[in-house]
XYZ file of C-alpha atoms in Angstrom:
421
model
C 49.796 -31.276 -13.994
C 48.499 -27.975 -15.008
C 48.021 -24.720 -13.229
C 45.693 -21.979 -14.014
C 46.784 -18.600 -12.578
C 44.629 -15.966 -12.006
C 44.808 -12.596 -10.864
C 41.913 -10.368 -9.989
C 40.841 -6.984 -9.229
C 38.532 -6.617 -6.164
C 35.939 -3.847 -7.212
C 33.572 -3.554 -4.155
C 33.923 -4.751 -0.188
C 33.396 -8.416 0.146
C 31.279 -8.572 3.625
C 33.564 -10.391 5.538
C 33.193 -12.612 9.205
C 36.927 -13.331 9.560
C 38.247 -9.973 8.698
C 40.717 -10.097 11.522
C 42.058 -13.398 9.609
C 45.753 -13.091 8.300
C 45.316 -13.014 4.368
C 41.231 -12.614 4.747
C 39.985 -12.916 1.257
C 37.833 -14.537 -1.029
C 36.755 -18.191 0.349
C 37.693 -21.320 -1.811
C 34.944 -22.922 -0.013
C 32.402 -20.543 -1.477
C 34.247 -19.869 -4.918
C 34.476 -23.531 -6.119
C 30.908 -25.096 -5.647
C 29.889 -21.841 -7.491
C 32.895 -22.354 -10.131
C 32.120 -25.931 -10.798
C 28.174 -25.508 -10.939
C 28.969 -22.514 -13.827
C 31.094 -24.523 -15.449
C 28.825 -27.706 -15.409
C 26.042 -25.436 -16.868
C 28.518 -24.057 -19.519
C 29.768 -27.419 -20.654
C 26.112 -28.948 -20.695
C 24.743 -26.015 -23.299
C 22.839 -24.196 -20.341
C 21.847 -27.707 -18.375
C 23.601 -28.477 -15.172
C 22.755 -32.232 -15.436
C 23.885 -32.521 -18.852
C 27.270 -30.897 -17.880
C 27.488 -33.364 -14.929
C 26.832 -36.018 -17.672
C 29.847 -34.774 -19.954
C 32.377 -34.473 -16.958
C 31.409 -37.774 -15.674
C 32.172 -39.240 -18.932
C 35.520 -37.191 -19.483
C 36.314 -38.488 -15.848
C 36.540 -34.975 -15.030
C 34.653 -35.408 -11.448
C 36.138 -36.567 -7.975
C 35.214 -39.698 -7.192
C 32.491 -41.138 -8.879
C 30.606 -38.216 -9.316
C 27.760 -39.220 -6.793
C 28.110 -35.598 -5.515
C 29.375 -33.570 -8.669
C 32.523 -31.754 -8.263
C 35.283 -31.134 -10.621
C 38.503 -32.694 -10.043
C 40.993 -29.861 -9.342
C 42.181 -27.915 -6.311
C 41.475 -24.310 -5.861
C 44.000 -22.012 -3.317
C 43.297 -18.019 -3.081
C 45.718 -15.790 -1.609
C 46.259 -12.112 -1.476
C 48.822 -9.426 -0.040
C 48.315 -8.429 3.808
C 47.335 -5.118 2.214
C 43.579 -4.366 2.634
C 41.220 -1.427 3.415
C 38.228 -2.165 5.813
C 34.892 -0.517 5.958
C 32.110 0.037 8.381
C 29.172 -0.606 6.162
C 25.561 1.059 7.280
C 22.366 1.430 5.537
C 22.083 4.848 7.185
C 24.078 7.011 9.083
C 23.701 10.959 10.244
C 26.899 13.218 9.000
C 27.805 13.738 12.305
C 27.901 9.960 13.062
C 30.239 9.712 9.660
C 32.384 12.421 10.768
C 33.167 10.783 14.275
C 34.144 7.194 12.485
C 36.274 9.186 9.833
C 37.808 11.073 12.531
C 39.092 7.817 14.140
C 40.587 6.820 10.621
C 37.386 4.294 10.091
C 36.127 4.394 6.585
C 32.627 4.091 6.013
C 29.898 2.812 3.494
C 26.402 4.581 4.184
C 23.056 4.293 2.740
C 23.798 1.059 1.710
C 21.490 -2.294 1.532
C 23.248 -3.895 4.134
C 21.055 -3.494 7.341
C 22.490 -6.449 9.369
C 24.823 -5.049 12.324
C 22.873 -1.468 12.835
C 23.082 -2.033 16.183
C 26.842 -2.395 16.390
C 27.220 0.176 13.816
C 25.575 2.423 16.778
C 27.764 0.835 19.199
C 31.463 1.677 17.141
C 30.329 5.172 17.257
C 29.617 5.514 20.923
C 32.732 4.011 21.332
C 31.181 1.323 23.531
C 32.403 -1.281 21.384
C 35.975 -1.436 19.584
C 36.288 -1.418 16.006
C 38.215 -4.350 15.673
C 35.625 -6.186 17.391
C 32.720 -5.486 15.038
C 31.222 -8.646 13.536
C 31.723 -7.970 9.973
C 33.779 -5.459 7.988
C 33.641 -4.479 4.385
C 37.136 -5.763 3.417
C 38.816 -4.832 -0.389
C 42.096 -6.972 -0.526
C 44.844 -6.297 -2.835
C 47.243 -8.665 -5.015
C 44.569 -11.521 -5.260
C 45.723 -14.823 -6.638
C 43.618 -17.600 -7.812
C 45.543 -20.914 -8.316
C 44.065 -23.772 -10.012
C 45.684 -27.278 -10.022
C 44.516 -30.377 -11.845
C 45.813 -33.439 -13.216
C 43.319 -33.028 -16.071
C 45.301 -30.968 -18.323
C 42.201 -30.504 -20.885
C 40.295 -29.599 -18.010
C 42.402 -26.398 -17.487
C 43.592 -25.681 -20.769
C 40.158 -26.152 -22.545
C 37.536 -25.475 -20.129
C 38.616 -23.627 -17.116
C 40.792 -20.992 -18.770
C 38.043 -20.519 -21.020
C 35.301 -19.849 -18.391
C 37.165 -18.324 -15.460
C 36.873 -14.973 -16.685
C 33.092 -15.030 -17.509
C 32.832 -16.983 -14.035
C 34.140 -13.871 -12.191
C 32.053 -11.440 -14.084
C 28.875 -13.628 -13.729
C 28.932 -14.040 -10.055
C 29.466 -11.770 -6.784
C 30.550 -12.963 -3.098
C 29.792 -13.165 0.213
C 26.750 -11.405 1.938
C 24.392 -9.183 0.095
C 26.377 -10.220 -3.433
C 23.082 -9.342 -5.574
C 23.268 -5.931 -4.535
C 26.490 -5.274 -5.373
C 28.899 -6.640 -2.929
C 32.236 -8.730 -3.779
C 32.492 -7.706 -7.243
C 35.276 -9.283 -8.721
C 36.937 -9.149 -12.277
C 39.752 -10.957 -13.933
C 43.170 -8.734 -15.057
C 45.162 -11.524 -15.867
C 45.293 -15.643 -16.522
C 48.185 -17.646 -17.209
C 48.275 -21.549 -17.933
C 51.460 -23.512 -16.514
C 52.544 -26.786 -17.465
C 56.189 -28.321 -16.737
C 57.816 -26.788 -19.338
C 55.723 -23.896 -20.951
C 53.662 -20.741 -19.632
C 51.024 -18.986 -21.765
C 48.928 -16.006 -21.004
C 45.101 -16.117 -21.959
C 43.695 -13.166 -23.884
C 41.515 -11.151 -21.679
C 37.802 -9.874 -23.022
C 36.148 -6.597 -22.285
C 33.787 -6.745 -19.209
C 30.633 -5.576 -21.116
C 31.513 -7.928 -23.661
C 31.472 -10.864 -20.909
C 28.190 -9.426 -19.453
C 26.646 -9.731 -23.005
C 27.898 -13.076 -22.949
C 26.307 -14.059 -19.861
C 23.285 -12.184 -19.001
C 20.102 -11.246 -21.238
C 19.019 -8.143 -19.195
C 22.233 -5.661 -19.388
C 21.503 -1.790 -17.963
C 24.314 0.436 -16.793
C 24.224 3.894 -14.895
C 27.429 5.969 -15.006
C 27.728 7.706 -11.912
C 29.044 11.126 -11.235
C 30.634 10.690 -8.141
C 33.021 7.973 -7.994
C 32.695 6.994 -4.056
C 31.680 3.477 -2.720
C 28.890 5.188 -0.936
C 27.552 6.659 -4.004
C 27.279 3.379 -5.590
C 25.530 1.384 -2.785
C 23.321 4.180 -2.383
C 22.081 4.191 -6.059
C 22.108 0.617 -5.849
C 19.740 0.555 -2.702
C 17.373 3.273 -3.832
C 17.195 1.865 -7.390
C 16.222 -1.612 -5.997
C 13.826 -0.298 -3.584
C 12.373 1.824 -6.406
C 11.913 -1.679 -8.265
C 10.704 -3.699 -5.824
C 8.888 -1.971 -2.963
C 8.517 1.502 -4.040
C 9.749 4.610 -2.017
C 8.315 7.123 0.574
C 10.665 10.020 0.331
C 9.846 11.251 -2.000
C 6.808 8.839 -2.680
C 6.957 6.765 -5.752
C 5.026 3.810 -6.785
C 6.670 0.361 -6.882
C 7.415 -0.512 -10.371
C 6.601 -4.452 -9.681
C 3.752 -3.174 -8.396
C 2.650 -1.305 -11.562
C 4.089 -3.793 -13.667
C 1.189 -6.075 -12.190
C -1.450 -3.850 -12.241
C -1.097 -3.482 -16.389
C -1.183 -7.875 -15.944
C -4.330 -7.611 -14.096
C -2.526 -8.995 -10.924
C -2.923 -7.236 -7.695
C -0.127 -7.429 -5.448
C 0.477 -8.679 -1.826
C 0.774 -5.220 0.102
C -2.959 -4.746 -0.636
C -3.605 -8.305 0.349
C -1.970 -6.976 3.587
C -4.068 -3.925 3.711
C -7.603 -5.784 3.682
C -6.249 -8.853 5.721
C -4.470 -7.147 8.681
C -5.141 -3.398 8.989
C -8.081 -3.265 11.788
C -8.215 -6.821 12.061
C -7.057 -7.781 15.403
C -8.528 -6.589 18.122
C -6.825 -4.980 21.636
C -8.131 -5.769 24.560
C -10.196 -2.483 24.980
C -11.948 -3.759 22.115
C -10.571 -1.049 19.712
C -8.635 -2.665 16.760
C -4.856 -2.471 15.587
C -4.429 0.311 12.490
C -1.554 1.023 10.749
C 0.231 3.992 10.735
C 0.226 4.946 7.102
C -0.706 2.984 3.924
C -0.797 4.433 0.721
C -3.693 3.024 -1.473
C -1.716 2.445 -4.445
C -3.828 0.340 -6.678
C -7.113 1.567 -5.445
C -8.060 2.517 -9.366
C -6.094 -0.407 -10.807
C -8.499 -3.056 -10.559
C -11.913 -4.488 -9.778
C -12.846 -6.032 -6.258
C -12.873 -9.645 -7.548
C -9.196 -9.680 -9.310
C -6.617 -12.037 -7.422
C -4.003 -10.966 -5.402
C -0.676 -12.491 -5.946
C 2.538 -12.561 -3.805
C 4.725 -10.547 -6.527
C 7.570 -9.643 -4.458
C 8.719 -12.929 -4.043
C 9.600 -12.979 -7.766
C 12.819 -10.452 -7.311
C 13.721 -12.436 -4.107
C 11.961 -13.941 -0.854
C 12.300 -11.811 2.436
C 11.783 -13.416 6.059
C 9.007 -11.077 6.897
C 7.460 -7.456 6.918
C 7.090 -5.085 9.346
C 4.423 -2.703 9.782
C 4.416 0.321 12.183
C 1.259 0.891 14.228
C -0.525 4.215 14.947
C -1.688 2.755 18.046
C 0.566 0.352 19.654
C -0.401 -1.514 23.059
C 3.259 -0.038 24.495
C 6.468 1.661 23.089
C 6.582 -1.352 20.554
C 5.292 -0.016 17.706
C 5.170 -3.139 14.662
C 2.937 -5.695 13.386
C 5.265 -8.021 11.813
C 3.841 -10.787 9.045
C 6.357 -13.832 8.467
C 6.083 -15.053 5.150
C 6.061 -19.051 5.388
C 6.150 -21.821 2.599
C 6.158 -25.227 2.214
C 7.023 -25.264 -1.167
C 9.933 -22.760 -1.255
C 12.968 -22.170 1.369
C 14.476 -19.565 -0.102
C 14.955 -17.619 -3.526
C 17.590 -15.249 -4.125
C 16.906 -12.219 -6.088
C 17.385 -12.705 -9.822
C 18.661 -9.470 -10.422
C 22.489 -8.693 -10.007
C 24.239 -5.362 -9.218
C 28.021 -4.903 -10.325
C 30.091 -1.734 -9.615
C 33.149 -1.147 -12.023
C 35.259 1.765 -12.314
C 32.146 4.310 -11.573
C 29.461 2.372 -13.357
C 26.836 0.623 -11.572
C 25.494 -2.718 -13.791
C 22.303 -3.986 -13.581
C 22.200 -7.435 -14.795
C 19.717 -10.406 -14.733
C 18.444 -13.489 -16.837
C 15.003 -14.903 -17.341
C 13.491 -16.300 -13.771
C 14.031 -20.092 -12.559
C 10.468 -21.755 -12.621
C 10.895 -22.942 -8.836
C 9.464 -19.769 -8.051
C 6.310 -19.852 -9.953
C 2.960 -21.102 -9.082
C 4.001 -21.739 -5.368
C 2.079 -20.972 -2.243
C 3.062 -18.839 0.771
C 1.100 -18.446 4.013
C 1.682 -15.600 6.540
C 1.889 -15.153 10.362
C 1.171 -12.257 12.467
C 3.052 -11.406 15.600
C 2.111 -7.946 17.285
C 4.917 -6.438 19.357
C 3.837 -5.838 23.071
C 0.922 -8.189 22.817
C 1.338 -11.874 23.590
C -2.075 -12.600 22.632
C -1.010 -12.401 19.128
C 1.809 -14.996 18.426
C 2.264 -16.336 14.776
C -1.558 -15.933 14.224
C -2.235 -17.255 10.426
C -3.944 -14.908 7.872
C -6.548 -16.649 6.702
C -6.101 -16.725 3.376
C -2.744 -17.759 1.383
C -1.127 -16.179 -1.886
C 0.473 -17.593 -4.726
C 3.350 -16.277 -6.938
C 1.911 -15.832 -10.832
C 2.227 -18.773 -13.026
C 4.698 -17.005 -15.349
C 6.684 -13.687 -15.409
C 8.857 -12.290 -17.654
C 11.688 -10.406 -16.022
C 13.386 -9.020 -18.769
C 9.595 -7.534 -19.977
C 9.443 -6.468 -16.446
C 12.580 -4.466 -16.502
C 12.200 -2.908 -19.942
C 8.977 -1.562 -18.182
C 10.494 -0.601 -15.028
C 13.434 1.525 -16.599
C 11.144 3.320 -18.939
C 8.144 3.982 -16.759
C 7.943 7.490 -15.704
C 5.146 7.156 -12.596
C 5.263 10.003 -9.838
C 8.349 11.486 -11.748
C 10.246 8.351 -10.829
C 12.647 7.178 -13.233
C 15.608 5.050 -12.714
C 18.179 6.417 -15.940
C 19.729 3.190 -17.040
C 20.801 2.632 -20.713
C 20.826 -0.466 -22.159
C 23.978 -2.086 -23.666
């Protein structure tokens, strides 16, 4: 039996729901399916199904290959030394000071919004730090052991691609926004009578080997809060635009150049002052920049552009005349064609550098139909009220051209300041 022993370095926290367990670290149940798919795609020269056939012919699959999984066992362990973080999208300086005075490490202004209520309870002291649902965890001395009776699978395939795999993937929640970033520190192949060390590649060379889109930004502040604040702000500018200071979405601007009007303008036309209150007046959105008013003729088509950078569950709009203290109109996003689609852009944080990486967009999100349902908080008369028009995603989209445009555009004085490598 051959063994591959891989030592990892963790660069950013893994958002962990089992943080209280001994040795809480990467989960083999997440790593192995991803590693299998990565390896099978590599040996299939970019085609997963071709890789499955190759692996089947070499008897590398478990069973008869009806559920393609490579025939090896994987175990992950780490030392009990770990750093824990409270991760928030926003905390006041006063609240950060309160937490840090209690010895709680804080990452704020991050793209993680899932437990803001719990974070507030921790600040107030109404909930114990150890009772929080999810913590950010950075572990030490992480070892991945891979065992297989197939020596050629370990020697020729896993040992060759394991470093690229960890350069290609992040892990856990919000992985595309830089959480759960690891690199390989050493690789050893062990047999009965020998042990050999596999040479390592530089991480930027690994990125060049695995990503078509490659940009980086060197941070002046090496803190994790600075890194995740950078990622949050930059991704928002790419996809949705910013309010303070105001800057138009790079995706919206790119769409205008291609005669594609984005869905935010569609919502303006189909939900603002459309839904009637009991007193006969209409619900009005609190604020809405008319971003593309000079961009297109009125007969041009709308497209659901933001779906191309990852599907959201809903959009929320503040109302200027709400029915009660509840102030939002919520638009749910539905599709019979697409259940989920993660962002094709991935961020990594390594040694004070934020990397923006990606490959061309999958065809599974192109030319897909979406419909939208409206709910108004505090008004039960509008529940899952379907907007009369549906939207499609474009039939083609070049992610590389979009990123190249976005990182050179200076509209509203908003630039992203990444360097191509």
